[in-house]
Backbone as a ProteinNet text record, in pm:
[ID]
protein_1_A
[PRIMARY]
XXXXXXXXXXXXXXXXXXXXXXXXXXXXXXXXXXXXXXXXXXXXXXXXXXXXXXXXXXXXXXXXXXXXXXXXXXXXXXXXXXXXXXXXXXXXXXXXXXXXXXXXXXXXXXXXXXXXXXXXXXXXXXXXXXXXXXXXXXXXXXXXXXXXXXXXXXXXXXXXXXXXXXXXXXXXXXXXXXXXXXXXXXXXXXXXXXXXXXXX
[TERTIARY]
90	-1.2	89.3	55.5	127.4	52.3	124.2	37.4	-86.2	-75.2	-183.7	-309.9	-278.3	-392	-448	-361.3	-413.3	-501.9	-480.7	-557.3	-693.6	-703.5	-830.5	-925.3	-867.9	-937	-1040.6	-1159.8	-1277	-1253.6	-1246.9	-1229.1	-1348.7	-1397.5	-1492.5	-1428.4	-1460.3	-1411.9	-1272	-1186.8	-1059.5	-965.8	-908.4	-825.1	-693.7	-650.5	-514.6	-410.2	-299.8	-174	-148.4	-86.3	-47.6	10.8	116	190.4	92.7	4.8	-83.7	-186.8	-218.6	-311.4	-224.1	-111.5	-17.3	17.6	50.9	95.2	5.4	-124.3	-226.2	-204.8	-114.5	-86.3	-7.1	-30.1	48.7	181.5	282.3	405.1	409	484.5	494.7	360.2	287.8	164	231.1	170.8	223	196.4	94.8	64.6	166.8	234.8	335.7	451.9	497	606.4	564	426.8	388	368.6	323.6	291.7	422.4	514.3	633.6	752	804.3	915	1033.8	1074.2	1180	1154.6	1048	996.4	995.3	929.2	936.3	1056.6	1166.5	1299.9	1348.3	1344.9	1402.7	1354	1224.5	1173.6	1236.8	1234.2	1295.5	1430.2	1524.3	1664.6	1664.8	1561.5	1589.6	1560.5	1457.7	1443.2	1554.5	1623.9	1742.8	1855.5	1875	1991.1	1940.2	1823	1761.4	1805.4	1788.2	1819.7	1969.7	2041.8	2193.1	2251.7	2189.4	2250.8	2192.8	2069.5	2020.4	2047.1	2072.3	2079.2	2227.6	2311.7	2445.2	2443.5	2391.1	2376.9	2265.9	2168.5	2089	2174.6	2240.1	2324.4	2427.7	2493.6	2595.3	2537.2	2429.1	2379	2256.5	2202.9	2066.7	2102.6	2214.1	2239.2	2136.1	2091.6	1993.2	1859	1824.9	1706.1	1701.8	1826.5	1828	1857.4	1857.7	1891.1	1761.9	1788.8	1679.7	1617	1634.5	1566.8	1612.4	1523.1	1560.4	1536.7	1422.9	1382.3	1329.6	1328.9	1284.4	1248	1130.8	1069.2	1091.5	1156.4	1160.2	1064.4	948.2	830.2	853.7	951.9	964	1119.7	1149.4	1290	1359.4	1297.3	1359.8	1459.2	1590.8	1680.3	1751	1695.6	1758.5	1881.4	1913.7	2034	2020.6	1910.8	1895.8	1894.8	1838.3	1846.9	1988.2	2047.6	2191.6	2268.9	2263.5	2352.6	2305	2187.6	2135.7	2189.6	2188.8	2263.3	2405.9	2469.5	2616.3	2655.8	2571.5	2604.9	2540.7	2431.7	2361.1	2341.4	2449.6	2427.5	2305.6	2268.9	2179.7	2032.1	2007.6	1893.8	1846.1	1741.5	1701.4	1606.8	1647.1	1578	1503.2	1377.5	1277.7	1266.6	1265.6	1251.1	1120.9	1044.8	922	942.8	962.7	965.4	844.1	803.7	673.6	697.3	746.1	767.9	641.4	528.4	397.7	382.4	460	439.8	502.3	591.4	641.6	541.9	533.4	420.5	398.9	501.9	460.2	412.4	390.5	326.7	192.3	133.5	-11.6	-77.6	-214.9	-293.5	-295.5	-341.1	-342.7	-419.8	-536.1	-613.1	-554.4	-475.6	-403.6	-285.2	-220.4	-116.1	-166.5	-297.4	-344.4	-378	-434.5	-450.7	-318.2	-230.3	-103.5	-33.5	-41.7	29.8	-60.8	-183	-273.8	-230.3	-206.2	-164.5	-22.6	74.4	210.7	177.7	88.4	77.9	32.2	-30.8	-90.8	28.2	113.6	238.2	349.4	345.8	461.2	409	514.7	474.3	427.5	376.5	336.7	458.3	428.5	537.3	629.1	573.4	646.6	739.8	711	789.7	891.2	910.3	1006.5	938.3	807.9	756.1	745.9	784.9	769.3	782.1	738.7	749	837.9	939.6	1025.9	998.1	966.9	939	1064.9	1107.8	1214.4	1151.9	1118.4	1053.4	1072.9	1041.3	1055.7	941.8	1000.1	898.8	918.3	833.7	837.4	860.6	935	956.7	1070.7	1113.6	1200.8	1354.8	1370.8	1514.8	1495.5	1592.9	1599.5	1688.7	1699.3	1792.1	1778.2	1869.1	1855.9	1787.4	1794.9	1709	1570.6	1527.4	1383.6	1343.1	1423.8	1391.5	1382.4	1462.5	1455.3	1319.7	1285.4	1166	1047.5	1048.2	939.5	932.6	1052.8	1074.8	1019.2	1051	1010.3	846.6	796.7	648.3	595.2	647.2	602.6	610.3	722.7	733.2	623.9	595	477.6	358.3	338.1	198.1	193.5	311.4	311.9	307.9	381.4	388.4	314	254.6	176.3	45.6	-21.7	-144.2	-113.4	15.2	71.3	119	205.3	251.8	355.8	431.5	525	442.4	479.8	401	479.4	410.8	487.6	454.6	511.3	497.4	354.5	276.9	135.7	67.3	90	27.9	68.9	189.8	241.1	169.3	170.5	110.5	-35.7	-113.1	-255.7	-260	-181.6	-190.4	-155.4	-51.7	-21.6	-132.2	-195.4	-313.6	-432.8	-459.1	-562.1	-530.5	-407.6	-365.4	-371.8	-395.6	-393.6	-279.6	-173.1	-41.9	-63.7	16.4	27.5	104.2	199	294.5	401.5	486.8	602.4	705	822.3	934	1013.6	1055.3	1148.4	1291.2	1352.4	1482.9	1587.1	1591	1701.4	1655.1	1700.5	1681.9	1807.7	1795.6	1921.2	1887.6	1950	1924.5	1769.1	1718.5	1599.6	1493	1542.2	1446.6	1469.6	1374.9	1380.8	1365.4	1403.2	1387.2	1274.9	1161.3	1066.9	1051.5	1033.3	985.3	843.4	755.1	608.7	574.8	511.3	492.7	350.5	326.6	188.9	125.4
-118.8	2.2	130.8	217	342.5	456	560	665.7	706.2	732.6	770.5	676.2	552.7	446.3	485.8	510.7	538.2	646.7	750.9	882.3	862.3	764.2	736.5	632	589.2	480.8	549.3	487.7	536.9	451	512.5	463.7	490	400.8	419.7	447.9	552.2	573.1	636.6	623.8	672.7	637.3	735.6	684.4	657.7	526.5	476.1	544	549.6	601.9	492.3	534.9	432.3	328.3	348.7	237	144.7	207.2	119.7	39.1	99.9	34.8	-86.9	-68.3	-186.4	-294.1	-247.6	-344.5	-401.9	-351.9	-394.2	-347.4	-275.9	-220.8	-83	-8	123.7	101.6	188.2	174	169.5	84.2	82.8	-1.9	-40.3	-120.1	-253.8	-302.5	-441.8	-533.5	-527	-633.5	-623.8	-501.3	-486.9	-590.1	-617	-709.4	-838.6	-884.8	-1007	-1013.1	-895.8	-899.4	-870.6	-790.2	-782.3	-748.3	-848.8	-830.1	-756.8	-777	-695.5	-551	-519.5	-367.3	-316.2	-389.5	-344.5	-316.5	-400.6	-389.8	-262.7	-264.4	-136.8	-17.2	-4.9	122.1	151.1	43.5	65.2	106.2	59.3	78.7	227	272.2	417.5	508.9	470.9	568.5	581.5	454.9	471.7	538.4	530.4	604	760.4	781.4	920.3	976.3	899.3	945.5	957.1	863.7	875.8	982.7	1029.1	1137.7	1290.2	1280.4	1411.4	1466.4	1378.8	1426.8	1503.4	1481.4	1548.9	1698.8	1745.1	1879.3	1951.7	1889.3	1953.5	1967.1	1871.6	1877.8	1988.5	1997.8	2106.4	2230.5	2257.6	2387.5	2428.5	2349.2	2386.5	2345.1	2388.9	2372	2423	2546.4	2600.9	2528.2	2447.4	2362.2	2267.1	2233.1	2152.5	2216.6	2342.4	2432.2	2405.5	2363.6	2352.7	2225.5	2136.1	2000.7	1909.2	1843.5	1737.8	1608.7	1611.3	1471.4	1499.8	1396	1416.1	1263.7	1267.1	1139.5	1164.5	1056.2	1062.3	969.6	1029.8	944.1	860.3	886.5	806.4	761	700.5	674.7	574	484.1	377.5	280.7	290.5	205	296	405.2	493.6	560.6	568	651.3	799.8	862.1	996.2	1015.9	926.6	945.9	917.5	819.6	798.6	926	984.9	1100.3	1205.3	1228.1	1345.8	1321.5	1204.5	1154.1	1177.6	1156.1	1161.5	1330.5	1387.3	1545.1	1606.5	1547	1608.2	1512.8	1458	1349.1	1368.8	1495.5	1514.9	1504.5	1478	1462.9	1313.3	1284.1	1153	1132.8	1037	1019.1	883.4	897	780.1	762.6	633.2	607.7	540.1	596.1	511.5	498.7	360.4	335.3	340.7	451.9	471.7	546.6	481.1	550.9	603	553	600.5	750.7	791.8	928.3	1032.5	992.9	1080.7	1161.6	1299	1392	1400.5	1401.4	1401.7	1281.1	1165.6	1054.2	1065.4	1179.7	1175.6	1304.6	1280.7	1380.3	1518.3	1631.5	1731.4	1703.7	1654.4	1602.2	1511.7	1416.8	1307.4	1388.5	1474.5	1545.1	1633.3	1689.3	1760.5	1657.9	1544	1446.2	1402.7	1372.9	1333.5	1429.8	1561.5	1666.3	1707.6	1689.2	1718.6	1612.6	1485.7	1385.9	1424	1476.9	1506.1	1626.7	1721.8	1838.4	1789.4	1691.8	1626.9	1590.5	1551.7	1466.7	1570.4	1710.3	1778.3	1871	1913.4	2033.7	2168.8	2253	2380.3	2441	2556.9	2635.6	2687.9	2739.5	2826.9	2733.3	2602.3	2505.8	2438.5	2486.8	2439.7	2337.9	2330.2	2215.8	2263.3	2165.2	2195.7	2067.1	2082.2	1960.8	2017	1927.7	1950.5	1883.5	1948.2	1879.6	1918.9	1815.6	1822.6	1771	1848.8	1817.1	1921	1901.2	1984.1	2101.8	2228.7	2343.4	2383.1	2362.6	2392.4	2542.5	2568.5	2714.7	2783.7	2711.3	2784.5	2777	2738.4	2732.1	2768.3	2760.3	2785.7	2684.1	2683.3	2593.2	2452.8	2379.2	2249.2	2174.3	2262.8	2230	2232.5	2329.2	2349.9	2238.2	2196.1	2094.2	1957.3	1945.6	1817.1	1809.3	1927.2	1958.8	1897.1	1945.1	1904	1759.6	1708.6	1563.3	1488.1	1527.4	1468.9	1466.8	1589.3	1602.5	1496.5	1468	1381.9	1238.1	1206	1074.6	1051.7	1153.4	1153.9	1109	1186.5	1160.5	1004.3	950.4	811.2	700.9	731.2	610.9	651.5	757.6	776.3	860	876.3	964.9	1107.1	1132.8	1269.3	1349.2	1463.7	1547.4	1643.7	1723.2	1810.3	1940.2	2033.3	2153.4	2266.6	2409.5	2524.4	2574.9	2679.5	2730.3	2761.5	2822.8	2847.1	2709.8	2615.3	2477.6	2426.6	2448.3	2401	2485.9	2616.8	2710.7	2680.9	2636.7	2593.7	2475.8	2379.6	2241.2	2263.4	2346.1	2377.2	2435.1	2541.7	2597.7	2509.5	2427.5	2339.5	2233.9	2185.4	2079.6	2159.7	2282.2	2351	2413.8	2430.5	2492	2639.1	2709.1	2860.8	2930	2857.4	2932.4	2821.6	2872.7	2798.1	2881.1	2832.2	2913.9	2813.5	2856.9	2783.6	2820	2724.7	2743.1	2756.1	2668.8	2658.4	2590.3	2616.8	2553.4	2483.2	2346.3	2253.3	2188	2231.4	2165.4	2177	2075.3	2064.3	2080.1	2043.8	2032.5	2157.6	2165.7	2273.5	2215.7	2279.5	2252.1	2349.8	2301	2369.3	2353.2	2457.2	2427.7	2484.7	2383.7	2412	2420.4	2525.1	2561	2520.6	2442.8	2421.8	2559.8
-0.9	-6.2	-1.4	-83.9	-84	-13.1	14.4	100.1	25.5	-112.6	-194.3	-155.1	-155.5	-114.4	16.7	101.9	233.2	242.7	170	170.3	102.3	12.9	-66.1	26.5	124.8	207.4	281.3	307	399	517.2	637.7	766.4	852.4	929.2	1025.9	1162.9	1233.6	1364.8	1349.6	1440.9	1445.5	1334.5	1274	1157.6	1177.2	1140.2	1194.6	1103.2	1164.5	1068.6	968.2	849.8	754.9	811.1	886.8	966.6	1034.9	1097.8	1176.7	1091.1	973.6	884.7	816	786.2	731.2	828.7	936.4	1033.8	1133.5	1131.7	1220.7	1376.4	1413.3	1543.7	1522.7	1613.2	1621.2	1677.9	1643.3	1707.5	1860.5	1920.1	2059.8	2134.1	2046.6	2118.7	2145.6	2270.7	2307.7	2198.5	2127.4	2006.7	1895.8	1879.7	1773.7	1789	1912.1	1924.3	1880.1	1891.8	1834.5	1688.9	1644	1488.5	1411.3	1468.4	1382.4	1460.6	1529.8	1635.4	1591.8	1462.2	1414.8	1402.2	1366.6	1346.1	1487.6	1580.4	1719.7	1773.1	1744.8	1800.6	1738.6	1596.4	1527	1589.2	1622.1	1670.3	1810.9	1906.1	2026.6	2015.5	1926.4	1901.3	1861.6	1774	1717.7	1839.1	1915.1	2048.6	2136.8	2142.4	2232	2171.4	2048.6	1971.3	1993.4	1973.7	1992.9	2137.6	2229.8	2357.9	2383.5	2333.1	2353.5	2289.1	2173.1	2103.5	2160.3	2203.3	2267.8	2398.8	2500.4	2631.5	2653	2578.9	2595.4	2567	2454.2	2423.5	2527.2	2582.7	2678.7	2820	2850.6	2967.1	2975.7	2840.8	2817.7	2819.4	2730.6	2693.4	2779.1	2863.1	2922.6	3097.2	3145.9	3282.5	3384	3346.7	3425.6	3442.2	3353.6	3357.7	3470.5	3519.2	3638.5	3763.1	3767	3892.7	3992.6	4100.8	4207.3	4199.6	4102.9	4091.8	4208.5	4262.4	4360.3	4310	4227.3	4157.6	4015.4	3931.8	3790.3	3756.4	3688.6	3630.1	3470.8	3405.7	3263.5	3202.2	3147.3	3116	2995.5	2919.1	2801.5	2807.4	2932.5	2968.4	2906	2836	2760	2837.8	2806.4	2871.9	2994.2	3025.2	3136.8	3095.6	2964.7	2923.7	2967.2	2954.1	2980.9	3132.4	3218.2	3355.9	3408.7	3346.1	3399.2	3373	3264.6	3218.6	3318.5	3357.4	3438.5	3588	3643.1	3762.5	3745.1	3656.3	3647.4	3658.3	3604.4	3597.7	3724.6	3774.9	3909.3	3991	4064.5	4160.8	4263.4	4298.9	4397.8	4354.6	4210.9	4154.3	4153	4207.6	4219.3	4081.9	4014.4	3877.6	3871.6	3826.1	3811.8	3652.8	3617	3473	3450.9	3361.8	3325.4	3184	3142.2	2992.3	2918.9	2904.5	2817.1	2691	2590.5	2466.4	2412.6	2449.8	2411.3	2445.5	2551.8	2591.2	2519.9	2413.7	2327.9	2255.1	2296.3	2253.6	2086	2033.3	1876.3	1819.2	1896.5	1839.1	1856	1927.3	1963.9	1900.9	1892.6	1864	1968.4	1938.2	2019.2	2138.6	2116.4	2235.9	2333.2	2270	2350.4	2427.8	2366.2	2432.1	2547.5	2547.5	2649.3	2764.8	2732.4	2839.8	2907.2	2841.7	2894.3	2979.4	2920.9	3003.8	3127.4	3109.1	3229.1	3341.3	3301.7	3406.4	3470.1	3378.6	3420	3535.1	3492.1	3580.4	3730.4	3730.8	3853.3	3950.8	3877.4	3938.8	3980.9	3949.1	3985.4	4087.1	4171.4	4263.2	4205.4	4282.6	4225.9	4164.1	4087.7	4032.4	4132.3	4241.9	4338.8	4425.9	4416.6	4468	4381.2	4254.8	4165.2	4073.8	4062.4	3977.3	3828.1	3736.8	3598.6	3520.5	3403	3323	3221.2	3174.3	3076	2942.8	2850.5	2705.7	2607.7	2559.7	2457.4	2336.7	2236.1	2125.3	2005.1	1902.3	1764.3	1804.5	1765.5	1748.8	1621.2	1524.1	1385.9	1359.2	1276	1222.5	1336.6	1424	1515.6	1457.3	1349.9	1295.7	1141.3	1055.5	944.5	861	720.3	635.5	664.4	668.9	675.2	801.8	917.8	1029.4	995.4	938.8	913.9	822.5	737.6	638.5	741.7	824.6	893.1	986	1038.3	1118.9	1013.2	899.1	811.4	779.2	766.7	730.1	843.8	970.3	1082.1	1091.3	1051.3	1057.4	951.4	842.2	751.3	808.5	874.3	942.6	1040.8	1113.8	1227.6	1135.9	1039.2	958.5	907.5	889.5	829.9	940.1	1041.5	1149.1	1272.2	1289.1	1414.6	1385.3	1486	1471.6	1515.6	1532.2	1596.1	1473.3	1517.6	1419.5	1491	1430.4	1481	1499.2	1596.8	1623.3	1637.2	1595.1	1609.9	1747.1	1774.8	1903.8	1952	1847.2	1898.5	1927.4	1856.6	1877.4	2026.6	2049.9	2204.1	2303.1	2275.3	2371.4	2402.4	2297.1	2314.2	2376.4	2353.8	2437.9	2584.7	2611.5	2747.1	2818.8	2762.9	2832.2	2857.3	2753.8	2749.8	2872.8	2883.2	3000.2	3133.9	3157.3	3267.9	3324.7	3227.3	3281.2	3275.2	3353.8	3373.2	3275.4	3226.5	3130	3081.5	2996.1	2955.3	2892.5	2883.1	2835.5	2736.4	2628.6	2538.1	2588.3	2647	2724.9	2608.8	2535.6	2425.8	2303.6	2190.9	2063.5	2029.1	2015.4	2002.8	1872.6	1752.1	1629.6	1603.8	1550.9	1516.6	1641.9	1754	1866.4	1975.5	2053.9	2151.1	2277.5	2391.8	2537.7	2603.1	2632	2694.8	2846.9	2915.2	3061.1	3060.4	3120.2	3128.1	3265.9	3320.1	3454.1	3507.4	3614.8	3662.4	3706.9
[MASK]
++++++++++++++++++++++++++++++++++++++++++++++++++++++++++++++++++++++++++++++++++++++++++++++++++++++++++++++++++++++++++++++++++++++++++++++++++++++++++++++++++++++++++++++++++++++++++++++++++++++++

């Protein structure tokens, strides 16, 4: 099946991604490992590589992000690479890893992102006590040249393999407000991605 075929299909109810339509399961669903174990492993390996590559620049260029933190929960923690790197750099921070790749926000619709972030908000202390949610994701249009092309390519990937998408700052702002947050700040732009602090 090609992408053009998927666009011409009539679906009842929720529209699956093209990936889900072909494989019979969404990426990271438990059934995916049964339906296509090689693809499931490839996806998990890709996320692990993403984590290995991404945390170094965050730790080097966003040191203020960790000021005052005593604990941190990595909700898409995979094999714990990010948490281990944070603890090595900041031994006073207690890190908890939840291996929930399903919580990578660009995998989800706006409505689902609101639900996910609203749950995160419930788990963090108030803003005046240092509570915040840290989002590391693409903010479309925040860069130019080859990085902008990379952002748009990733948006196409999300269209094909998930029900999600990449978002611009306005999209993120609307999601944060709907999830009940009081504000946010884009701390740093790192290549195609940005580091965002979201405040309860």
